[in-house]
Amino acid sequence: MTSFTMDAKWLPFHPSPAKPSYIVPHGSVDAHCHVFGPGTQFPFAPERKYTPCDASKNQLFALRDHLGFSRNVVVQASCHGADNSALVDALQSSEGLARGVATIKNDVSDGELTALHEAGVRGVRFNFVKRLVDSLPFADLQSIADRIAPMGWHIVIYFEADDLAEYYDFFTALPTTVVVDHMGRPDVNAPLEGGRFDLFMKLMAENNNFWTKVSCPDRISKLGPPDYADVIPFARRVVEAFPDRVLWGTDWPHPNMKSHMPDDGNLLEFIPNIAGTEELQRKLLVDNPMRLYWPEESVDS
Ligand code: 0GY
Protein backbone atom coordinates (compact mmCIF):
# COMPACT_ATOMS: atom_id res chain seq x y z
CA MET A 1 0.00 0.00 0.00
CA THR A 2 1.52 3.31 -1.11
CA SER A 3 0.89 6.37 0.98
CA PHE A 4 1.35 9.91 -0.31
CA THR A 5 2.23 13.22 1.31
CA MET A 6 0.52 16.35 0.07
CA ASP A 7 2.82 19.00 -1.43
CA ALA A 8 4.04 21.35 1.26
CA LYS A 9 2.74 24.50 -0.44
CA TRP A 10 -0.73 23.08 -0.96
CA LEU A 11 -3.72 24.18 1.04
CA PRO A 12 -6.24 21.46 1.95
CA PHE A 13 -9.90 22.04 1.16
CA HIS A 14 -12.04 23.98 3.63
CA PRO A 15 -13.01 21.63 6.49
CA SER A 16 -16.39 23.21 7.32
CA PRO A 17 -17.82 25.41 4.56
CA ALA A 18 -20.53 27.88 5.50
CA LYS A 19 -24.14 27.14 4.72
CA PRO A 20 -24.64 29.30 1.61
CA SER A 21 -27.08 32.17 1.81
CA TYR A 22 -27.65 31.86 -1.94
CA ILE A 23 -29.99 28.89 -2.45
CA VAL A 24 -29.34 27.10 -5.75
CA PRO A 25 -32.39 26.10 -7.84
CA HIS A 26 -33.86 22.66 -7.37
CA GLY A 27 -31.92 20.04 -9.39
CA SER A 28 -28.68 22.03 -9.65
CA VAL A 29 -25.51 20.38 -10.94
CA ASP A 30 -21.99 21.08 -9.66
CA ALA A 31 -20.46 20.64 -13.11
CA HIS A 32 -16.77 20.82 -12.21
CA CYS A 33 -15.34 18.99 -9.23
CA HIS A 34 -12.78 16.28 -8.58
CA VAL A 35 -12.00 13.29 -6.41
CA PHE A 36 -8.43 12.63 -5.28
CA GLY A 37 -7.67 9.09 -4.25
CA PRO A 38 -7.68 8.28 -1.41
CA GLY A 39 -4.11 7.63 -2.46
CA THR A 40 -3.86 4.36 -0.58
CA GLN A 41 -6.77 2.97 -2.59
CA PHE A 42 -6.30 4.84 -5.88
CA PRO A 43 -2.60 5.75 -6.14
CA PHE A 44 -1.70 9.04 -7.78
CA ALA A 45 -0.04 8.81 -11.20
CA PRO A 46 3.75 8.53 -11.33
CA GLU A 47 3.86 11.31 -13.96
CA ARG A 48 1.80 13.77 -11.84
CA LYS A 49 3.05 17.32 -11.34
CA TYR A 50 1.64 17.64 -7.83
CA THR A 51 0.57 15.42 -4.95
CA PRO A 52 -2.80 16.51 -3.59
CA CYS A 53 -4.61 15.88 -0.34
CA ASP A 54 -7.03 12.97 -0.35
CA ALA A 55 -10.53 14.08 -1.29
CA SER A 56 -12.89 11.15 -1.37
CA LYS A 57 -16.18 10.51 -3.14
CA ASN A 58 -18.03 10.49 0.19
CA GLN A 59 -16.61 13.90 1.10
CA LEU A 60 -17.68 15.15 -2.34
CA PHE A 61 -21.22 13.80 -1.94
CA ALA A 62 -21.45 15.32 1.56
CA LEU A 63 -20.45 18.71 0.14
CA ARG A 64 -23.04 18.31 -2.64
CA ASP A 65 -25.75 17.84 -0.03
CA HIS A 66 -24.47 20.62 2.22
CA LEU A 67 -24.47 23.16 -0.63
CA GLY A 68 -27.87 22.05 -1.93
CA PHE A 69 -26.71 20.59 -5.23
CA SER A 70 -28.40 17.48 -6.64
CA ARG A 71 -25.69 16.14 -8.93
CA ASN A 72 -22.00 16.29 -9.74
CA VAL A 73 -19.87 16.19 -12.84
CA VAL A 74 -16.55 14.76 -11.72
CA VAL A 75 -13.61 15.79 -13.88
CA GLN A 76 -10.48 13.65 -13.97
CA ALA A 77 -7.66 15.68 -12.44
CA SER A 78 -4.11 15.55 -13.75
CA CYS A 79 -2.75 13.93 -10.56
CA HIS A 80 -4.50 10.70 -11.57
CA GLY A 81 -3.13 10.77 -15.13
CA ALA A 82 -5.11 8.50 -17.45
CA ASP A 83 -6.05 6.07 -14.67
CA ASN A 84 -9.73 6.82 -14.21
CA SER A 85 -10.33 4.28 -11.40
CA ALA A 86 -11.10 6.80 -8.64
CA LEU A 87 -13.41 8.69 -10.98
CA VAL A 88 -15.23 5.53 -12.07
CA ASP A 89 -15.57 4.39 -8.46
CA ALA A 90 -17.16 7.72 -7.55
CA LEU A 91 -19.58 7.56 -10.47
CA GLN A 92 -20.56 3.99 -9.64
CA SER A 93 -21.23 4.95 -6.01
CA SER A 94 -23.34 7.98 -6.90
CA GLU A 95 -26.64 6.20 -7.63
CA GLY A 96 -26.76 7.93 -11.00
CA LEU A 97 -26.21 11.38 -9.52
CA ALA A 98 -22.71 11.86 -10.93
CA ARG A 99 -21.37 11.80 -14.46
CA GLY A 100 -17.75 12.10 -15.46
CA VAL A 101 -15.12 13.53 -17.75
CA ALA A 102 -12.15 11.18 -18.17
CA THR A 103 -8.58 11.45 -19.36
CA ILE A 104 -7.61 8.82 -21.91
CA LYS A 105 -4.68 7.99 -24.13
CA ASN A 106 -5.07 7.04 -27.76
CA ASP A 107 -4.27 3.39 -27.07
CA VAL A 108 -7.52 3.05 -25.08
CA SER A 109 -9.47 0.01 -26.25
CA ASP A 110 -13.07 0.04 -27.44
CA GLY A 111 -13.92 -2.14 -24.43
CA GLU A 112 -12.42 0.42 -22.04
CA LEU A 113 -14.38 3.22 -23.70
CA THR A 114 -17.61 1.22 -23.37
CA ALA A 115 -16.89 0.54 -19.68
CA LEU A 116 -16.28 4.25 -19.07
CA HIS A 117 -19.53 5.10 -20.81
CA GLU A 118 -21.45 2.57 -18.74
CA ALA A 119 -19.98 4.07 -15.57
CA GLY A 120 -21.30 7.50 -16.59
CA VAL A 121 -18.41 9.14 -18.43
CA ARG A 122 -19.66 11.54 -21.11
CA GLY A 123 -16.53 13.42 -22.08
CA VAL A 124 -12.75 13.55 -22.22
CA ARG A 125 -10.48 16.30 -21.00
CA PHE A 126 -7.63 17.71 -23.08
CA ASN A 127 -5.35 19.60 -20.71
CA PHE A 128 -2.91 22.13 -22.20
CA VAL A 129 -1.82 23.78 -18.95
CA LYS A 130 1.92 23.21 -18.96
CA ARG A 131 2.39 23.29 -15.20
CA LEU A 132 -0.11 20.40 -14.94
CA VAL A 133 0.70 18.00 -17.76
CA ASP A 134 2.95 17.13 -20.65
CA SER A 135 0.36 17.60 -23.39
CA LEU A 136 -0.29 14.82 -25.85
CA PRO A 137 0.63 15.45 -29.51
CA PHE A 138 -2.20 16.94 -31.58
CA ALA A 139 -2.34 13.78 -33.70
CA ASP A 140 -3.14 11.71 -30.59
CA LEU A 141 -5.77 14.19 -29.46
CA GLN A 142 -7.33 14.18 -32.90
CA SER A 143 -7.52 10.41 -32.92
CA ILE A 144 -9.16 10.42 -29.45
CA ALA A 145 -11.63 13.06 -30.65
CA ASP A 146 -12.55 10.95 -33.67
CA ARG A 147 -13.07 7.88 -31.44
CA ILE A 148 -15.32 9.56 -28.88
CA ALA A 149 -17.39 11.71 -31.25
CA PRO A 150 -19.66 8.84 -32.38
CA MET A 151 -20.32 7.99 -28.71
CA GLY A 152 -21.95 11.39 -28.23
CA TRP A 153 -19.21 12.48 -25.83
CA HIS A 154 -17.80 15.97 -25.70
CA ILE A 155 -14.32 17.38 -25.11
CA VAL A 156 -13.36 19.59 -22.18
CA ILE A 157 -10.34 21.79 -22.87
CA TYR A 158 -8.20 23.49 -20.25
CA PHE A 159 -5.68 26.09 -21.33
CA GLU A 160 -4.22 29.45 -20.23
CA ALA A 161 -5.35 32.64 -22.00
CA ASP A 162 -1.88 33.20 -23.50
CA ASP A 163 -2.11 29.95 -25.44
CA LEU A 164 -5.53 30.32 -27.06
CA ALA A 165 -4.26 31.94 -30.27
CA GLU A 166 -1.84 29.07 -30.85
CA TYR A 167 -4.48 26.36 -30.35
CA TYR A 168 -7.43 28.18 -31.92
CA ASP A 169 -7.51 26.37 -35.26
CA PHE A 170 -7.13 22.95 -33.64
CA PHE A 171 -9.91 23.69 -31.17
CA THR A 172 -12.37 24.97 -33.75
CA ALA A 173 -11.85 21.91 -35.96
CA LEU A 174 -12.83 19.49 -33.16
CA PRO A 175 -15.82 17.35 -34.14
CA THR A 176 -17.79 17.45 -30.87
CA THR A 177 -19.27 19.85 -28.37
CA VAL A 178 -16.28 21.51 -26.67
CA VAL A 179 -16.38 22.89 -23.11
CA VAL A 180 -13.74 25.45 -22.11
CA ASP A 181 -12.68 25.28 -18.47
CA HIS A 182 -12.85 28.49 -16.45
CA MET A 183 -13.47 30.87 -19.39
CA GLY A 184 -9.97 30.16 -20.71
CA ARG A 185 -8.47 31.73 -17.56
CA PRO A 186 -8.77 35.41 -18.48
CA ASP A 187 -6.38 38.04 -17.18
CA VAL A 188 -8.88 40.12 -15.24
CA ASN A 189 -6.46 43.04 -15.04
CA ALA A 190 -6.75 43.34 -18.82
CA PRO A 191 -9.74 45.09 -20.36
CA LEU A 192 -13.02 43.27 -20.74
CA GLU A 193 -13.27 44.57 -24.29
CA GLY A 194 -10.52 45.41 -26.75
CA GLY A 195 -7.99 43.07 -25.11
CA ARG A 196 -7.14 39.42 -25.19
CA PHE A 197 -10.54 38.35 -23.87
CA ASP A 198 -11.95 39.31 -27.29
CA LEU A 199 -10.45 36.15 -28.77
CA PHE A 200 -12.24 33.96 -26.23
CA MET A 201 -15.52 35.79 -26.89
CA LYS A 202 -14.98 35.30 -30.64
CA LEU A 203 -14.37 31.59 -30.09
CA MET A 204 -17.70 31.33 -28.28
CA ALA A 205 -19.60 33.61 -30.66
CA GLU A 206 -18.48 31.99 -33.89
CA ASN A 207 -18.64 28.37 -32.80
CA ASN A 208 -22.01 27.20 -31.51
CA ASN A 209 -20.52 23.90 -30.40
CA PHE A 210 -18.43 25.74 -27.76
CA TRP A 211 -19.57 25.95 -24.14
CA THR A 212 -17.69 27.26 -21.13
CA LYS A 213 -17.56 26.94 -17.36
CA VAL A 214 -17.82 30.32 -15.65
CA SER A 215 -16.10 28.76 -12.67
CA CYS A 216 -12.98 29.23 -10.56
CA PRO A 217 -13.13 32.92 -9.66
CA ASP A 218 -10.86 31.89 -6.81
CA ARG A 219 -8.14 30.96 -9.32
CA ILE A 220 -8.69 33.85 -11.68
CA SER A 221 -9.17 36.75 -9.26
CA LYS A 222 -6.37 39.10 -8.28
CA LEU A 223 -8.54 40.77 -5.63
CA GLY A 224 -9.44 37.48 -3.96
CA PRO A 225 -12.20 36.53 -1.55
CA PRO A 226 -14.88 36.98 -0.46
CA ASP A 227 -16.36 38.53 -3.64
CA TYR A 228 -13.79 37.86 -6.38
CA ALA A 229 -15.17 41.16 -7.67
CA ASP A 230 -12.72 41.54 -10.55
CA VAL A 231 -13.94 38.29 -12.15
CA ILE A 232 -17.63 39.24 -12.02
CA PRO A 233 -17.72 41.46 -15.16
CA PHE A 234 -16.01 38.76 -17.25
CA ALA A 235 -18.24 35.93 -16.09
CA ARG A 236 -21.36 38.07 -16.30
CA ARG A 237 -20.57 39.06 -19.86
CA VAL A 238 -20.21 35.39 -20.82
CA VAL A 239 -23.40 34.28 -19.05
CA GLU A 240 -25.43 37.05 -20.69
CA ALA A 241 -23.97 36.47 -24.16
CA PHE A 242 -24.23 32.67 -24.14
CA PRO A 243 -26.90 31.75 -21.57
CA ASP A 244 -27.50 28.31 -23.07
CA ARG A 245 -23.83 27.29 -23.23
CA VAL A 246 -22.52 27.99 -19.74
CA LEU A 247 -21.89 25.70 -16.78
CA TRP A 248 -20.77 26.29 -13.22
CA GLY A 249 -18.86 24.14 -10.74
CA THR A 250 -17.23 24.47 -7.36
CA ASP A 251 -13.86 23.02 -8.45
CA TRP A 252 -13.79 21.25 -5.08
CA PRO A 253 -11.28 20.27 -3.63
CA HIS A 254 -9.57 23.19 -5.36
CA PRO A 255 -6.30 21.67 -6.56
CA ASN A 256 -3.15 23.77 -6.43
CA MET A 257 -4.53 26.61 -4.36
CA LYS A 258 -1.61 28.17 -2.51
CA SER A 259 -2.64 31.71 -1.55
CA HIS A 260 -6.08 31.06 -0.08
CA MET A 261 -8.63 28.28 0.09
CA PRO A 262 -12.18 29.27 -0.77
CA ASP A 263 -15.03 28.50 1.57
CA ASP A 264 -17.33 26.57 -0.77
CA GLY A 265 -20.43 27.99 0.90
CA ASN A 266 -19.19 31.53 0.29
CA LEU A 267 -18.18 30.67 -3.28
CA LEU A 268 -21.85 30.22 -4.19
CA GLU A 269 -22.47 33.93 -3.57
CA PHE A 270 -20.65 34.49 -6.88
CA ILE A 271 -23.53 32.90 -8.82
CA PRO A 272 -26.22 35.58 -8.45
CA ASN A 273 -23.57 38.20 -9.18
CA ILE A 274 -22.89 36.71 -12.62
CA ALA A 275 -26.37 35.33 -13.42
CA GLY A 276 -28.69 38.12 -12.38
CA THR A 277 -32.08 36.53 -13.01
CA GLU A 278 -33.73 33.32 -11.90
CA GLU A 279 -33.92 32.25 -15.53
CA LEU A 280 -30.18 32.69 -16.08
CA GLN A 281 -29.45 30.84 -12.84
CA ARG A 282 -31.69 27.95 -13.84
CA LYS A 283 -30.02 27.65 -17.24
CA LEU A 284 -26.54 27.81 -15.70
CA LEU A 285 -27.12 25.35 -12.89
CA VAL A 286 -29.87 23.03 -14.12
CA ASP A 287 -30.95 23.16 -17.77
CA ASN A 288 -27.53 23.38 -19.42
CA PRO A 289 -25.69 20.71 -17.41
CA MET A 290 -28.70 18.40 -17.61
CA ARG A 291 -28.81 18.79 -21.41
CA LEU A 292 -25.11 17.97 -21.69
CA TYR A 293 -24.72 15.24 -19.06
CA TRP A 294 -28.19 13.74 -18.55
CA PRO A 295 -29.88 14.37 -21.93
CA GLU A 296 -32.19 11.41 -21.36
CA GLU A 297 -33.65 13.20 -18.31
CA SER A 298 -33.44 16.73 -19.61
CA VAL A 299 -36.72 18.54 -20.23
CA ASP A 300 -35.24 20.82 -22.90
CA SER A 301 -32.86 18.59 -24.84
C1 0GY B 1 -8.95 22.64 -12.19
C2 0GY B 1 -7.70 23.34 -12.11
C3 0GY B 1 -6.44 22.89 -11.89
C4 0GY B 1 -6.02 21.55 -11.81
C5 0GY B 1 -6.48 20.54 -12.51
O1 0GY B 1 -6.33 18.46 -13.44
C6 0GY B 1 -5.85 19.22 -12.62
O2 0GY B 1 -4.89 18.96 -11.92
O3 0GY B 1 -7.58 20.69 -13.21
C7 0GY B 1 -5.40 23.92 -11.77
O4 0GY B 1 -4.40 23.66 -11.10
O5 0GY B 1 -5.59 25.03 -12.33
O6 0GY B 1 -9.70 22.82 -13.12
O7 0GY B 1 -9.27 21.85 -11.32
mmCIF file with all atom_site columns, C-alpha atoms and ligand atoms in Angstrom, residues 32 34 50 77-78 125 127 131-132 158 182 185 219 251 255-256, ligand 1:
data_model
loop_
_atom_site.group_PDB
_atom_site.id
_atom_site.type_symbol
_atom_site.label_atom_id
_atom_site.label_alt_id
_atom_site.label_comp_id
_atom_site.label_asym_id
_atom_site.label_entity_id
_atom_site.label_seq_id
_atom_site.pdbx_PDB_ins_code
_atom_site.Cartn_x
_atom_site.Cartn_y
_atom_site.Cartn_z
_atom_site.occupancy
_atom_site.B_iso_or_equiv
_atom_site.pdbx_formal_charge
_atom_site.auth_seq_id
_atom_site.auth_comp_id
_atom_site.auth_asym_id
_atom_site.auth_atom_id
_atom_site.pdbx_PDB_model_num
ATOM   1  C CA . HIS A 1 32  ? -16.770 20.822 -12.206 1.00 0.00 ? 32  HIS A CA 1
ATOM   2  C CA . HIS A 1 34  ? -12.777 16.276 -8.578  1.00 0.00 ? 34  HIS A CA 1
ATOM   3  C CA . TYR A 1 50  ? 1.643   17.641 -7.826  1.00 0.00 ? 50  TYR A CA 1
ATOM   4  C CA . ALA A 1 77  ? -7.660  15.677 -12.435 1.00 0.00 ? 77  ALA A CA 1
ATOM   5  C CA . SER A 1 78  ? -4.110  15.552 -13.751 1.00 0.00 ? 78  SER A CA 1
ATOM   6  C CA . ARG A 1 125 ? -10.482 16.304 -21.000 1.00 0.00 ? 125 ARG A CA 1
ATOM   7  C CA . ASN A 1 127 ? -5.349  19.596 -20.709 1.00 0.00 ? 127 ASN A CA 1
ATOM   8  C CA . ARG A 1 131 ? 2.388   23.286 -15.202 1.00 0.00 ? 131 ARG A CA 1
ATOM   9  C CA . LEU A 1 132 ? -0.115  20.400 -14.935 1.00 0.00 ? 132 LEU A CA 1
ATOM   10 C CA . TYR A 1 158 ? -8.204  23.495 -20.251 1.00 0.00 ? 158 TYR A CA 1
ATOM   11 C CA . HIS A 1 182 ? -12.854 28.489 -16.453 1.00 0.00 ? 182 HIS A CA 1
ATOM   12 C CA . ARG A 1 185 ? -8.474  31.726 -17.562 1.00 0.00 ? 185 ARG A CA 1
ATOM   13 C CA . ARG A 1 219 ? -8.141  30.960 -9.322  1.00 0.00 ? 219 ARG A CA 1
ATOM   14 C CA . ASP A 1 251 ? -13.858 23.017 -8.454  1.00 0.00 ? 251 ASP A CA 1
ATOM   15 C CA . PRO A 1 255 ? -6.296  21.670 -6.563  1.00 0.00 ? 255 PRO A CA 1
ATOM   16 C CA . ASN A 1 256 ? -3.151  23.769 -6.429  1.00 0.00 ? 256 ASN A CA 1
HETATM 17 C C1 . 0GY B 2 .   ? -8.947  22.643 -12.186 1.00 0.00 ? 1   0GY B C1 1
HETATM 18 C C2 . 0GY B 2 .   ? -7.696  23.342 -12.108 1.00 0.00 ? 1   0GY B C2 1
HETATM 19 C C3 . 0GY B 2 .   ? -6.445  22.890 -11.890 1.00 0.00 ? 1   0GY B C3 1
HETATM 20 C C4 . 0GY B 2 .   ? -6.017  21.550 -11.811 1.00 0.00 ? 1   0GY B C4 1
HETATM 21 C C5 . 0GY B 2 .   ? -6.484  20.543 -12.505 1.00 0.00 ? 1   0GY B C5 1
HETATM 22 O O1 . 0GY B 2 .   ? -6.329  18.460 -13.443 1.00 0.00 ? 1   0GY B O1 1
HETATM 23 C C6 . 0GY B 2 .   ? -5.855  19.217 -12.616 1.00 0.00 ? 1   0GY B C6 1
HETATM 24 O O2 . 0GY B 2 .   ? -4.887  18.961 -11.924 1.00 0.00 ? 1   0GY B O2 1
HETATM 25 O O3 . 0GY B 2 .   ? -7.580  20.687 -13.214 1.00 0.00 ? 1   0GY B O3 1
HETATM 26 C C7 . 0GY B 2 .   ? -5.404  23.916 -11.770 1.00 0.00 ? 1   0GY B C7 1
HETATM 27 O O4 . 0GY B 2 .   ? -4.399  23.662 -11.102 1.00 0.00 ? 1   0GY B O4 1
HETATM 28 O O5 . 0GY B 2 .   ? -5.586  25.025 -12.331 1.00 0.00 ? 1   0GY B O5 1
HETATM 29 O O6 . 0GY B 2 .   ? -9.705  22.821 -13.125 1.00 0.00 ? 1   0GY B O6 1
HETATM 30 O O7 . 0GY B 2 .   ? -9.268  21.850 -11.315 1.00 0.00 ? 1   0GY B O7 1
#
